[in-house]
């Protein structure tokens, strides 16, 4: 058993219940909470109790099953209408991560493919599909890590942003997957983690997760990235993503675009780790990606204390879009995609 088995999972299905690790309480508290209704799942996604594009999709899949588990429908049409309504409701929790919509559509398709079965059997099929989505994500993330590992060497130092580890997925993570796999190989790869303002996912989650695994991690403020790059301390930048457009533009946590610009200026490769479920071939480029804007209190009253004057105008986008020309490679479970991305995405995804 590899050491990843010892790590805390972002979510799990136990005894017919969905449990998530409440990431708003990390790193000071590690608490799993029970989600019993679609409303519970919606709130957990919206309030970032569960976060990271793959984990959001998995939670939504289980949430959709939970929403119809006790439904007393007399016909498939009645059942499917309620399923669709609940899927639309869950989809409204966050607009940017394409995995959310991908997982819900996949669950709907599973229901349609089972329409000749009894309602009870359809419910069983939906639960199986949610399990499949979770298990496939774990396999995809490990494959992404193995592909990214071919771009790294023992002794390198990587800079990352936000949290794209096991906490954001079913298990291994995306951007952090090669770091965990390198540790298992006995490599010594060091990590600089941006704190990731305003919600400090890098400080609260990535630093905690890497330390739990015994990986050498140094936490820095977001505005220190250029400085550490100028010192020659960074060999590669690896981030996750919430959506990749058909041309290779990639949306990720706010601040990622700036890192890509800095990496380009310093001649450092910039890699995006992306499960194929994150690639949105129906969105032609980054201009078509909806960017979530969040409440001003995340900036003005971080963690309960006001740090800005009352009444100040606030702009709080949760994500930005990195143009494809700044991305050295997009690494999926299917392989390493390089420019021109429009061609590579059509060919492999």
PDB file of C-alpha atoms in Angstrom, residues 12-319:
ATOM      1  CA  UNK A  12     -16.160   9.558   0.872  1.00  0.00           C
ATOM      2  CA  UNK A  13     -19.281   7.408   0.666  1.00  0.00           C
ATOM      3  CA  UNK A  14     -19.823   5.381   3.825  1.00  0.00           C
ATOM      4  CA  UNK A  15     -22.840   3.310   4.823  1.00  0.00           C
ATOM      5  CA  UNK A  16     -25.041   5.037   2.269  1.00  0.00           C
ATOM      6  CA  UNK A  17     -23.958   8.542   3.269  1.00  0.00           C
ATOM      7  CA  UNK A  18     -21.876  11.290   1.649  1.00  0.00           C
ATOM      8  CA  UNK A  19     -19.205  12.679   3.950  1.00  0.00           C
ATOM      9  CA  UNK A  20     -16.934  15.581   3.035  1.00  0.00           C
ATOM     10  CA  UNK A  21     -13.881  16.971   4.762  1.00  0.00           C
ATOM     11  CA  UNK A  22     -14.885  20.541   5.635  1.00  0.00           C
ATOM     12  CA  UNK A  23     -12.049  22.467   3.995  1.00  0.00           C
ATOM     13  CA  UNK A  24     -13.144  25.800   5.476  1.00  0.00           C
ATOM     14  CA  UNK A  25     -11.884  24.528   8.844  1.00  0.00           C
ATOM     15  CA  UNK A  26      -8.440  23.395   7.702  1.00  0.00           C
ATOM     16  CA  UNK A  27      -5.697  23.465   8.845  1.00  0.00           C
ATOM     17  CA  UNK A  28      -6.811  23.949  12.457  1.00  0.00           C
ATOM     18  CA  UNK A  29      -9.601  21.364  12.436  1.00  0.00           C
ATOM     19  CA  UNK A  30     -10.133  18.175  10.434  1.00  0.00           C
ATOM     20  CA  UNK A  31     -13.830  17.410  10.478  1.00  0.00           C
ATOM     21  CA  UNK A  32     -15.982  15.317   8.168  1.00  0.00           C
ATOM     22  CA  UNK A  33     -19.552  16.511   7.792  1.00  0.00           C
ATOM     23  CA  UNK A  34     -22.608  14.604   6.586  1.00  0.00           C
ATOM     24  CA  UNK A  35     -24.489  15.892   3.529  1.00  0.00           C
ATOM     25  CA  UNK A  36     -28.022  14.517   3.548  1.00  0.00           C
ATOM     26  CA  UNK A  37     -29.869  16.642   0.979  1.00  0.00           C
ATOM     27  CA  UNK A  38     -29.309  18.409  -2.334  1.00  0.00           C
ATOM     28  CA  UNK A  39     -29.430  21.675  -0.358  1.00  0.00           C
ATOM     29  CA  UNK A  40     -26.584  20.439   1.841  1.00  0.00           C
ATOM     30  CA  UNK A  41     -24.481  19.617  -1.222  1.00  0.00           C
ATOM     31  CA  UNK A  42     -25.283  22.952  -2.902  1.00  0.00           C
ATOM     32  CA  UNK A  43     -24.242  24.865   0.206  1.00  0.00           C
ATOM     33  CA  UNK A  44     -21.065  22.800   0.643  1.00  0.00           C
ATOM     34  CA  UNK A  45     -20.004  23.591  -2.938  1.00  0.00           C
ATOM     35  CA  UNK A  46     -20.979  27.261  -2.800  1.00  0.00           C
ATOM     36  CA  UNK A  47     -19.296  27.858   0.573  1.00  0.00           C
ATOM     37  CA  UNK A  48     -16.135  25.976  -0.484  1.00  0.00           C
ATOM     38  CA  UNK A  49     -16.510  23.266   2.118  1.00  0.00           C
ATOM     39  CA  UNK A  50     -15.785  20.988  -0.809  1.00  0.00           C
ATOM     40  CA  UNK A  51     -13.735  22.609  -3.568  1.00  0.00           C
ATOM     41  CA  UNK A  52     -11.500  21.864  -6.514  1.00  0.00           C
ATOM     42  CA  UNK A  53     -13.062  21.149  -9.901  1.00  0.00           C
ATOM     43  CA  UNK A  54     -12.905  17.321  -9.779  1.00  0.00           C
ATOM     44  CA  UNK A  55     -14.130  17.094  -6.168  1.00  0.00           C
ATOM     45  CA  UNK A  56     -16.983  19.496  -6.945  1.00  0.00           C
ATOM     46  CA  UNK A  57     -18.077  17.244  -9.807  1.00  0.00           C
ATOM     47  CA  UNK A  58     -17.945  14.130  -7.649  1.00  0.00           C
ATOM     48  CA  UNK A  59     -19.891  15.795  -4.835  1.00  0.00           C
ATOM     49  CA  UNK A  60     -22.523  16.985  -7.309  1.00  0.00           C
ATOM     50  CA  UNK A  61     -22.923  13.473  -8.738  1.00  0.00           C
ATOM     51  CA  UNK A  62     -23.566  12.047  -5.290  1.00  0.00           C
ATOM     52  CA  UNK A  63     -25.766  15.033  -4.504  1.00  0.00           C
ATOM     53  CA  UNK A  64     -27.940  14.356  -7.527  1.00  0.00           C
ATOM     54  CA  UNK A  65     -28.392  10.749  -6.458  1.00  0.00           C
ATOM     55  CA  UNK A  66     -29.254  11.875  -2.915  1.00  0.00           C
ATOM     56  CA  UNK A  67     -31.830  14.308  -4.314  1.00  0.00           C
ATOM     57  CA  UNK A  68     -33.896  11.473  -5.840  1.00  0.00           C
ATOM     58  CA  UNK A  69     -33.014   8.623  -3.509  1.00  0.00           C
ATOM     59  CA  UNK A  70     -36.342   8.844  -1.657  1.00  0.00           C
ATOM     60  CA  UNK A  71     -38.423  10.154  -4.567  1.00  0.00           C
ATOM     61  CA  UNK A  72     -41.789   8.348  -4.925  1.00  0.00           C
ATOM     62  CA  UNK A  73     -42.187   8.722  -8.683  1.00  0.00           C
ATOM     63  CA  UNK A  74     -44.788   6.663 -10.553  1.00  0.00           C
ATOM     64  CA  UNK A  75     -43.216   6.974 -14.008  1.00  0.00           C
ATOM     65  CA  UNK A  76     -39.853   7.560 -15.615  1.00  0.00           C
ATOM     66  CA  UNK A  77     -41.044  10.905 -16.966  1.00  0.00           C
ATOM     67  CA  UNK A  78     -41.951  12.118 -13.483  1.00  0.00           C
ATOM     68  CA  UNK A  79     -38.656  10.807 -12.084  1.00  0.00           C
ATOM     69  CA  UNK A  80     -36.538  12.338 -14.855  1.00  0.00           C
ATOM     70  CA  UNK A  81     -38.223  15.732 -14.581  1.00  0.00           C
ATOM     71  CA  UNK A  82     -37.351  15.895 -10.886  1.00  0.00           C
ATOM     72  CA  UNK A  83     -33.819  14.699 -11.636  1.00  0.00           C
ATOM     73  CA  UNK A  84     -33.354  17.465 -14.228  1.00  0.00           C
ATOM     74  CA  UNK A  85     -34.696  20.119 -11.856  1.00  0.00           C
ATOM     75  CA  UNK A  86     -32.304  18.985  -9.138  1.00  0.00           C
ATOM     76  CA  UNK A  87     -29.402  18.919 -11.600  1.00  0.00           C
ATOM     77  CA  UNK A  88     -30.140  22.516 -12.624  1.00  0.00           C
ATOM     78  CA  UNK A  89     -30.260  23.491  -8.965  1.00  0.00           C
ATOM     79  CA  UNK A  90     -26.900  21.890  -8.159  1.00  0.00           C
ATOM     80  CA  UNK A  91     -25.373  23.410 -11.312  1.00  0.00           C
ATOM     81  CA  UNK A  92     -26.200  26.879  -9.976  1.00  0.00           C
ATOM     82  CA  UNK A  93     -23.822  26.491  -7.024  1.00  0.00           C
ATOM     83  CA  UNK A  94     -20.695  27.618  -8.924  1.00  0.00           C
ATOM     84  CA  UNK A  95     -20.378  28.710 -12.581  1.00  0.00           C
ATOM     85  CA  UNK A  96     -16.723  28.236 -13.593  1.00  0.00           C
ATOM     86  CA  UNK A  97     -15.670  24.624 -12.926  1.00  0.00           C
ATOM     87  CA  UNK A  98     -16.792  22.585 -15.939  1.00  0.00           C
ATOM     88  CA  UNK A  99     -16.541  19.312 -13.986  1.00  0.00           C
ATOM     89  CA  UNK A 100     -19.683  20.314 -12.117  1.00  0.00           C
ATOM     90  CA  UNK A 101     -21.756  20.402 -15.304  1.00  0.00           C
ATOM     91  CA  UNK A 102     -19.939  17.430 -16.840  1.00  0.00           C
ATOM     92  CA  UNK A 103     -20.730  15.183 -13.871  1.00  0.00           C
ATOM     93  CA  UNK A 104     -24.380  16.228 -13.709  1.00  0.00           C
ATOM     94  CA  UNK A 105     -24.856  15.644 -17.450  1.00  0.00           C
ATOM     95  CA  UNK A 106     -23.234  12.246 -17.115  1.00  0.00           C
ATOM     96  CA  UNK A 107     -25.665  11.321 -14.338  1.00  0.00           C
ATOM     97  CA  UNK A 108     -28.600  12.469 -16.481  1.00  0.00           C
ATOM     98  CA  UNK A 109     -27.383  10.337 -19.383  1.00  0.00           C
ATOM     99  CA  UNK A 110     -27.122   7.324 -17.085  1.00  0.00           C
ATOM    100  CA  UNK A 111     -30.745   7.810 -16.059  1.00  0.00           C
ATOM    101  CA  UNK A 112     -31.845   8.069 -19.692  1.00  0.00           C
ATOM    102  CA  UNK A 113     -29.965   4.902 -20.623  1.00  0.00           C
ATOM    103  CA  UNK A 114     -31.807   3.068 -17.817  1.00  0.00           C
ATOM    104  CA  UNK A 115     -35.291   4.361 -18.587  1.00  0.00           C
ATOM    105  CA  UNK A 116     -36.689   0.891 -19.323  1.00  0.00           C
ATOM    106  CA  UNK A 117     -35.776  -0.268 -15.827  1.00  0.00           C
ATOM    107  CA  UNK A 118     -37.765   0.160 -12.636  1.00  0.00           C
ATOM    108  CA  UNK A 119     -37.370   3.404 -10.663  1.00  0.00           C
ATOM    109  CA  UNK A 120     -35.536   1.477  -7.967  1.00  0.00           C
ATOM    110  CA  UNK A 121     -33.083   0.064 -10.491  1.00  0.00           C
ATOM    111  CA  UNK A 122     -32.519   3.516 -12.005  1.00  0.00           C
ATOM    112  CA  UNK A 123     -31.630   4.841  -8.558  1.00  0.00           C
ATOM    113  CA  UNK A 124     -29.132   1.999  -8.123  1.00  0.00           C
ATOM    114  CA  UNK A 125     -27.604   2.831 -11.508  1.00  0.00           C
ATOM    115  CA  UNK A 126     -27.234   6.484 -10.532  1.00  0.00           C
ATOM    116  CA  UNK A 127     -25.356   5.562  -7.368  1.00  0.00           C
ATOM    117  CA  UNK A 128     -23.096   3.253  -9.383  1.00  0.00           C
ATOM    118  CA  UNK A 129     -22.414   6.105 -11.819  1.00  0.00           C
ATOM    119  CA  UNK A 130     -21.438   8.435  -8.970  1.00  0.00           C
ATOM    120  CA  UNK A 131     -19.062   5.744  -7.689  1.00  0.00           C
ATOM    121  CA  UNK A 132     -17.643   5.378 -11.210  1.00  0.00           C
ATOM    122  CA  UNK A 133     -17.021   9.125 -11.483  1.00  0.00           C
ATOM    123  CA  UNK A 134     -15.127   9.086  -8.181  1.00  0.00           C
ATOM    124  CA  UNK A 135     -13.063   6.000  -9.046  1.00  0.00           C
ATOM    125  CA  UNK A 136     -12.241   7.248 -12.535  1.00  0.00           C
ATOM    126  CA  UNK A 137     -11.077  10.580 -11.127  1.00  0.00           C
ATOM    127  CA  UNK A 138      -8.647   8.775  -8.842  1.00  0.00           C
ATOM    128  CA  UNK A 139      -7.260   6.829 -11.799  1.00  0.00           C
ATOM    129  CA  UNK A 140      -7.098   9.953 -13.990  1.00  0.00           C
ATOM    130  CA  UNK A 141      -5.211  11.924 -11.365  1.00  0.00           C
ATOM    131  CA  UNK A 142      -2.630   9.203 -10.883  1.00  0.00           C
ATOM    132  CA  UNK A 143      -2.101   9.061 -14.653  1.00  0.00           C
ATOM    133  CA  UNK A 144      -1.732  12.858 -14.783  1.00  0.00           C
ATOM    134  CA  UNK A 145       0.875  12.624 -12.044  1.00  0.00           C
ATOM    135  CA  UNK A 146       2.793   9.936 -13.910  1.00  0.00           C
ATOM    136  CA  UNK A 147       2.752  12.017 -17.111  1.00  0.00           C
ATOM    137  CA  UNK A 148       3.876  15.160 -15.298  1.00  0.00           C
ATOM    138  CA  UNK A 149       6.643  13.225 -13.573  1.00  0.00           C
ATOM    139  CA  UNK A 150       8.301  12.705 -16.961  1.00  0.00           C
ATOM    140  CA  UNK A 151       8.786  16.496 -17.137  1.00  0.00           C
ATOM    141  CA  UNK A 152      10.507  16.676 -13.737  1.00  0.00           C
ATOM    142  CA  UNK A 153      13.762  15.449 -12.230  1.00  0.00           C
ATOM    143  CA  UNK A 154      14.908  14.544  -8.762  1.00  0.00           C
ATOM    144  CA  UNK A 155      16.069  17.647  -6.887  1.00  0.00           C
ATOM    145  CA  UNK A 156      13.847  20.144  -8.720  1.00  0.00           C
ATOM    146  CA  UNK A 157      11.804  22.873  -7.046  1.00  0.00           C
ATOM    147  CA  UNK A 158       8.236  23.517  -8.172  1.00  0.00           C
ATOM    148  CA  UNK A 159       5.994  26.525  -7.572  1.00  0.00           C
ATOM    149  CA  UNK A 160       2.261  25.965  -7.292  1.00  0.00           C
ATOM    150  CA  UNK A 161      -0.826  28.087  -6.655  1.00  0.00           C
ATOM    151  CA  UNK A 162      -4.088  27.439  -4.803  1.00  0.00           C
ATOM    152  CA  UNK A 163      -4.741  23.771  -3.995  1.00  0.00           C
ATOM    153  CA  UNK A 164      -4.705  21.084  -6.668  1.00  0.00           C
ATOM    154  CA  UNK A 165      -3.905  18.168  -4.406  1.00  0.00           C
ATOM    155  CA  UNK A 166      -5.917  15.292  -3.049  1.00  0.00           C
ATOM    156  CA  UNK A 167      -8.193  17.742  -1.270  1.00  0.00           C
ATOM    157  CA  UNK A 168      -9.398  19.002  -4.654  1.00  0.00           C
ATOM    158  CA  UNK A 169      -9.976  15.559  -6.183  1.00  0.00           C
ATOM    159  CA  UNK A 170     -10.866  11.991  -5.269  1.00  0.00           C
ATOM    160  CA  UNK A 171      -7.332  11.244  -4.103  1.00  0.00           C
ATOM    161  CA  UNK A 172      -4.020  12.134  -5.734  1.00  0.00           C
ATOM    162  CA  UNK A 173      -4.737  15.622  -6.994  1.00  0.00           C
ATOM    163  CA  UNK A 174      -3.701  17.065 -10.326  1.00  0.00           C
ATOM    164  CA  UNK A 175      -0.851  19.569  -9.991  1.00  0.00           C
ATOM    165  CA  UNK A 176       0.362  17.918  -6.782  1.00  0.00           C
ATOM    166  CA  UNK A 177       0.042  14.337  -8.046  1.00  0.00           C
ATOM    167  CA  UNK A 178       3.610  14.207  -9.453  1.00  0.00           C
ATOM    168  CA  UNK A 179       4.941  15.569  -6.165  1.00  0.00           C
ATOM    169  CA  UNK A 180       3.310  12.750  -4.189  1.00  0.00           C
ATOM    170  CA  UNK A 181       4.424  10.139  -6.721  1.00  0.00           C
ATOM    171  CA  UNK A 182       7.965  11.544  -6.696  1.00  0.00           C
ATOM    172  CA  UNK A 183       8.018  11.176  -2.912  1.00  0.00           C
ATOM    173  CA  UNK A 184       6.995   7.531  -3.290  1.00  0.00           C
ATOM    174  CA  UNK A 185       9.931   7.046  -5.704  1.00  0.00           C
ATOM    175  CA  UNK A 186      12.340   8.492  -3.161  1.00  0.00           C
ATOM    176  CA  UNK A 187      12.877  11.737  -5.075  1.00  0.00           C
ATOM    177  CA  UNK A 188      13.411  15.012  -3.284  1.00  0.00           C
ATOM    178  CA  UNK A 189      11.238  17.603  -5.011  1.00  0.00           C
ATOM    179  CA  UNK A 190      10.747  20.841  -3.087  1.00  0.00           C
ATOM    180  CA  UNK A 191       7.668  23.034  -3.387  1.00  0.00           C
ATOM    181  CA  UNK A 192       7.024  26.758  -3.032  1.00  0.00           C
ATOM    182  CA  UNK A 193       3.322  27.304  -2.348  1.00  0.00           C
ATOM    183  CA  UNK A 194       1.645  30.643  -3.007  1.00  0.00           C
ATOM    184  CA  UNK A 195      -0.675  31.555  -0.130  1.00  0.00           C
ATOM    185  CA  UNK A 196      -3.458  32.275  -2.705  1.00  0.00           C
ATOM    186  CA  UNK A 197      -5.420  35.305  -1.585  1.00  0.00           C
ATOM    187  CA  UNK A 198      -8.094  36.070  -0.544  1.00  0.00           C
ATOM    188  CA  UNK A 199      -9.083  32.666   0.883  1.00  0.00           C
ATOM    189  CA  UNK A 200      -5.546  31.323   1.340  1.00  0.00           C
ATOM    190  CA  UNK A 201      -6.084  27.875  -0.151  1.00  0.00           C
ATOM    191  CA  UNK A 202      -2.336  27.574  -0.684  1.00  0.00           C
ATOM    192  CA  UNK A 203      -1.569  28.421   2.927  1.00  0.00           C
ATOM    193  CA  UNK A 204      -4.438  26.542   4.562  1.00  0.00           C
ATOM    194  CA  UNK A 205      -4.661  23.519   2.283  1.00  0.00           C
ATOM    195  CA  UNK A 206      -1.630  22.970   0.050  1.00  0.00           C
ATOM    196  CA  UNK A 207       0.960  23.660   2.750  1.00  0.00           C
ATOM    197  CA  UNK A 208      -0.971  21.458   5.193  1.00  0.00           C
ATOM    198  CA  UNK A 209      -1.423  18.638   2.687  1.00  0.00           C
ATOM    199  CA  UNK A 210       2.237  18.582   1.629  1.00  0.00           C
ATOM    200  CA  UNK A 211       3.444  18.693   5.213  1.00  0.00           C
ATOM    201  CA  UNK A 212       1.148  15.784   6.080  1.00  0.00           C
ATOM    202  CA  UNK A 213       2.961  13.800   3.399  1.00  0.00           C
ATOM    203  CA  UNK A 214       6.442  14.806   4.506  1.00  0.00           C
ATOM    204  CA  UNK A 215       7.234  16.984   1.492  1.00  0.00           C
ATOM    205  CA  UNK A 216       9.582  19.978   1.752  1.00  0.00           C
ATOM    206  CA  UNK A 217       7.253  22.976   1.275  1.00  0.00           C
ATOM    207  CA  UNK A 218       7.901  26.694   1.685  1.00  0.00           C
ATOM    208  CA  UNK A 219       4.938  29.059   1.943  1.00  0.00           C
ATOM    209  CA  UNK A 220       5.176  32.492   0.299  1.00  0.00           C
ATOM    210  CA  UNK A 221       2.843  35.438  -0.182  1.00  0.00           C
ATOM    211  CA  UNK A 222       1.447  35.698  -3.704  1.00  0.00           C
ATOM    212  CA  UNK A 223       3.460  38.849  -4.412  1.00  0.00           C
ATOM    213  CA  UNK A 224       6.753  37.066  -3.647  1.00  0.00           C
ATOM    214  CA  UNK A 225       6.610  34.775  -6.688  1.00  0.00           C
ATOM    215  CA  UNK A 226       8.583  37.087  -8.984  1.00  0.00           C
ATOM    216  CA  UNK A 227      11.283  37.477  -6.348  1.00  0.00           C
ATOM    217  CA  UNK A 228      11.840  33.745  -5.842  1.00  0.00           C
ATOM    218  CA  UNK A 229      11.829  33.213  -9.612  1.00  0.00           C
ATOM    219  CA  UNK A 230      14.477  35.916 -10.035  1.00  0.00           C
ATOM    220  CA  UNK A 231      16.669  34.075  -7.534  1.00  0.00           C
ATOM    221  CA  UNK A 232      16.689  31.013  -9.791  1.00  0.00           C
ATOM    222  CA  UNK A 233      14.945  28.914  -7.163  1.00  0.00           C
ATOM    223  CA  UNK A 234      12.051  27.692  -9.352  1.00  0.00           C
ATOM    224  CA  UNK A 235      12.459  24.986 -12.016  1.00  0.00           C
ATOM    225  CA  UNK A 236       8.800  24.684 -13.020  1.00  0.00           C
ATOM    226  CA  UNK A 237       5.367  26.092 -12.237  1.00  0.00           C
ATOM    227  CA  UNK A 238       2.514  23.585 -12.051  1.00  0.00           C
ATOM    228  CA  UNK A 239      -1.100  24.522 -11.401  1.00  0.00           C
ATOM    229  CA  UNK A 240      -4.443  22.833 -11.740  1.00  0.00           C
ATOM    230  CA  UNK A 241      -7.368  24.307 -13.636  1.00  0.00           C
ATOM    231  CA  UNK A 242     -11.140  24.557 -13.499  1.00  0.00           C
ATOM    232  CA  UNK A 243     -11.779  24.740 -17.228  1.00  0.00           C
ATOM    233  CA  UNK A 244      -9.734  24.506 -20.425  1.00  0.00           C
ATOM    234  CA  UNK A 245     -11.233  26.016 -23.585  1.00  0.00           C
ATOM    235  CA  UNK A 246     -10.916  24.355 -26.984  1.00  0.00           C
ATOM    236  CA  UNK A 247      -7.957  26.586 -27.913  1.00  0.00           C
ATOM    237  CA  UNK A 248      -6.037  25.812 -24.691  1.00  0.00           C
ATOM    238  CA  UNK A 249      -6.888  28.939 -22.668  1.00  0.00           C
ATOM    239  CA  UNK A 250      -7.209  27.789 -19.052  1.00  0.00           C
ATOM    240  CA  UNK A 251      -9.231  29.177 -16.150  1.00  0.00           C
ATOM    241  CA  UNK A 252      -7.820  28.627 -12.681  1.00  0.00           C
ATOM    242  CA  UNK A 253      -7.777  30.299  -9.288  1.00  0.00           C
ATOM    243  CA  UNK A 254      -7.227  34.044  -9.436  1.00  0.00           C
ATOM    244  CA  UNK A 255      -3.499  34.811  -9.626  1.00  0.00           C
ATOM    245  CA  UNK A 256      -2.617  31.970 -11.980  1.00  0.00           C
ATOM    246  CA  UNK A 257      -2.456  34.256 -15.022  1.00  0.00           C
ATOM    247  CA  UNK A 258       0.074  36.475 -13.262  1.00  0.00           C
ATOM    248  CA  UNK A 259       2.254  33.458 -12.473  1.00  0.00           C
ATOM    249  CA  UNK A 260       2.207  32.422 -16.130  1.00  0.00           C
ATOM    250  CA  UNK A 261       3.383  35.893 -17.180  1.00  0.00           C
ATOM    251  CA  UNK A 262       6.166  35.785 -14.583  1.00  0.00           C
ATOM    252  CA  UNK A 263       7.220  32.287 -15.605  1.00  0.00           C
ATOM    253  CA  UNK A 264       7.453  33.396 -19.239  1.00  0.00           C
ATOM    254  CA  UNK A 265       9.570  36.395 -18.269  1.00  0.00           C
ATOM    255  CA  UNK A 266      11.968  34.180 -16.321  1.00  0.00           C
ATOM    256  CA  UNK A 267      12.155  31.323 -18.832  1.00  0.00           C
ATOM    257  CA  UNK A 268      10.451  28.849 -16.519  1.00  0.00           C
ATOM    258  CA  UNK A 269       8.113  26.168 -17.931  1.00  0.00           C
ATOM    259  CA  UNK A 270       4.463  26.621 -16.948  1.00  0.00           C
ATOM    260  CA  UNK A 271       2.412  23.436 -16.835  1.00  0.00           C
ATOM    261  CA  UNK A 272      -1.350  23.031 -16.434  1.00  0.00           C
ATOM    262  CA  UNK A 273      -2.606  19.747 -14.949  1.00  0.00           C
ATOM    263  CA  UNK A 274      -6.030  19.001 -16.417  1.00  0.00           C
ATOM    264  CA  UNK A 275      -8.207  15.889 -16.289  1.00  0.00           C
ATOM    265  CA  UNK A 276      -9.922  15.446 -19.644  1.00  0.00           C
ATOM    266  CA  UNK A 277     -13.226  16.121 -17.843  1.00  0.00           C
ATOM    267  CA  UNK A 278     -11.982  19.696 -17.340  1.00  0.00           C
ATOM    268  CA  UNK A 279     -11.565  20.337 -21.071  1.00  0.00           C
ATOM    269  CA  UNK A 280     -14.572  22.138 -22.536  1.00  0.00           C
ATOM    270  CA  UNK A 281     -14.543  21.724 -26.302  1.00  0.00           C
ATOM    271  CA  UNK A 282     -17.805  23.648 -26.558  1.00  0.00           C
ATOM    272  CA  UNK A 283     -16.100  26.845 -25.354  1.00  0.00           C
ATOM    273  CA  UNK A 284     -13.868  28.126 -28.143  1.00  0.00           C
ATOM    274  CA  UNK A 285     -11.548  30.296 -26.037  1.00  0.00           C
ATOM    275  CA  UNK A 286     -11.109  31.931 -22.656  1.00  0.00           C
ATOM    276  CA  UNK A 287     -13.472  34.775 -23.476  1.00  0.00           C
ATOM    277  CA  UNK A 288     -16.337  32.310 -23.267  1.00  0.00           C
ATOM    278  CA  UNK A 289     -15.517  31.100 -19.756  1.00  0.00           C
ATOM    279  CA  UNK A 290     -17.843  32.492 -17.108  1.00  0.00           C
ATOM    280  CA  UNK A 291     -15.793  33.873 -14.210  1.00  0.00           C
ATOM    281  CA  UNK A 292     -17.401  33.569 -10.808  1.00  0.00           C
ATOM    282  CA  UNK A 293     -17.443  36.732  -8.684  1.00  0.00           C
ATOM    283  CA  UNK A 294     -17.668  36.198  -4.949  1.00  0.00           C
ATOM    284  CA  UNK A 295     -18.766  38.281  -1.973  1.00  0.00           C
ATOM    285  CA  UNK A 296     -16.755  41.350  -0.953  1.00  0.00           C
ATOM    286  CA  UNK A 297     -16.391  40.074   2.604  1.00  0.00           C
ATOM    287  CA  UNK A 298     -13.824  37.524   1.428  1.00  0.00           C
ATOM    288  CA  UNK A 299     -11.492  40.466   0.805  1.00  0.00           C
ATOM    289  CA  UNK A 300     -12.682  43.001   3.375  1.00  0.00           C
ATOM    290  CA  UNK A 301     -13.384  40.695   6.302  1.00  0.00           C
ATOM    291  CA  UNK A 302     -11.098  37.741   5.834  1.00  0.00           C
ATOM    292  CA  UNK A 303     -11.619  35.169   8.570  1.00  0.00           C
ATOM    293  CA  UNK A 304     -13.827  37.417  10.659  1.00  0.00           C
ATOM    294  CA  UNK A 305     -11.780  40.627  10.950  1.00  0.00           C
ATOM    295  CA  UNK A 306     -12.386  43.736   8.848  1.00  0.00           C
ATOM    296  CA  UNK A 307      -9.226  44.830   7.032  1.00  0.00           C
ATOM    297  CA  UNK A 308     -10.689  47.409   4.633  1.00  0.00           C
ATOM    298  CA  UNK A 309     -12.754  50.561   5.141  1.00  0.00           C
ATOM    299  CA  UNK A 310     -16.532  50.282   5.242  1.00  0.00           C
ATOM    300  CA  UNK A 311     -18.138  51.065   1.884  1.00  0.00           C
ATOM    301  CA  UNK A 312     -15.060  50.582  -0.300  1.00  0.00           C
ATOM    302  CA  UNK A 313     -15.825  49.176  -3.757  1.00  0.00           C
ATOM    303  CA  UNK A 314     -14.592  45.611  -4.191  1.00  0.00           C
ATOM    304  CA  UNK A 315     -13.941  43.427  -7.228  1.00  0.00           C
ATOM    305  CA  UNK A 316     -13.542  39.771  -6.271  1.00  0.00           C
ATOM    306  CA  UNK A 317     -13.244  37.363  -9.222  1.00  0.00           C
ATOM    307  CA  UNK A 318     -12.534  33.821  -8.067  1.00  0.00           C
ATOM    308  CA  UNK A 319     -10.669  32.865 -11.253  1.00  0.00           C
TER     309      UNK A 319
END
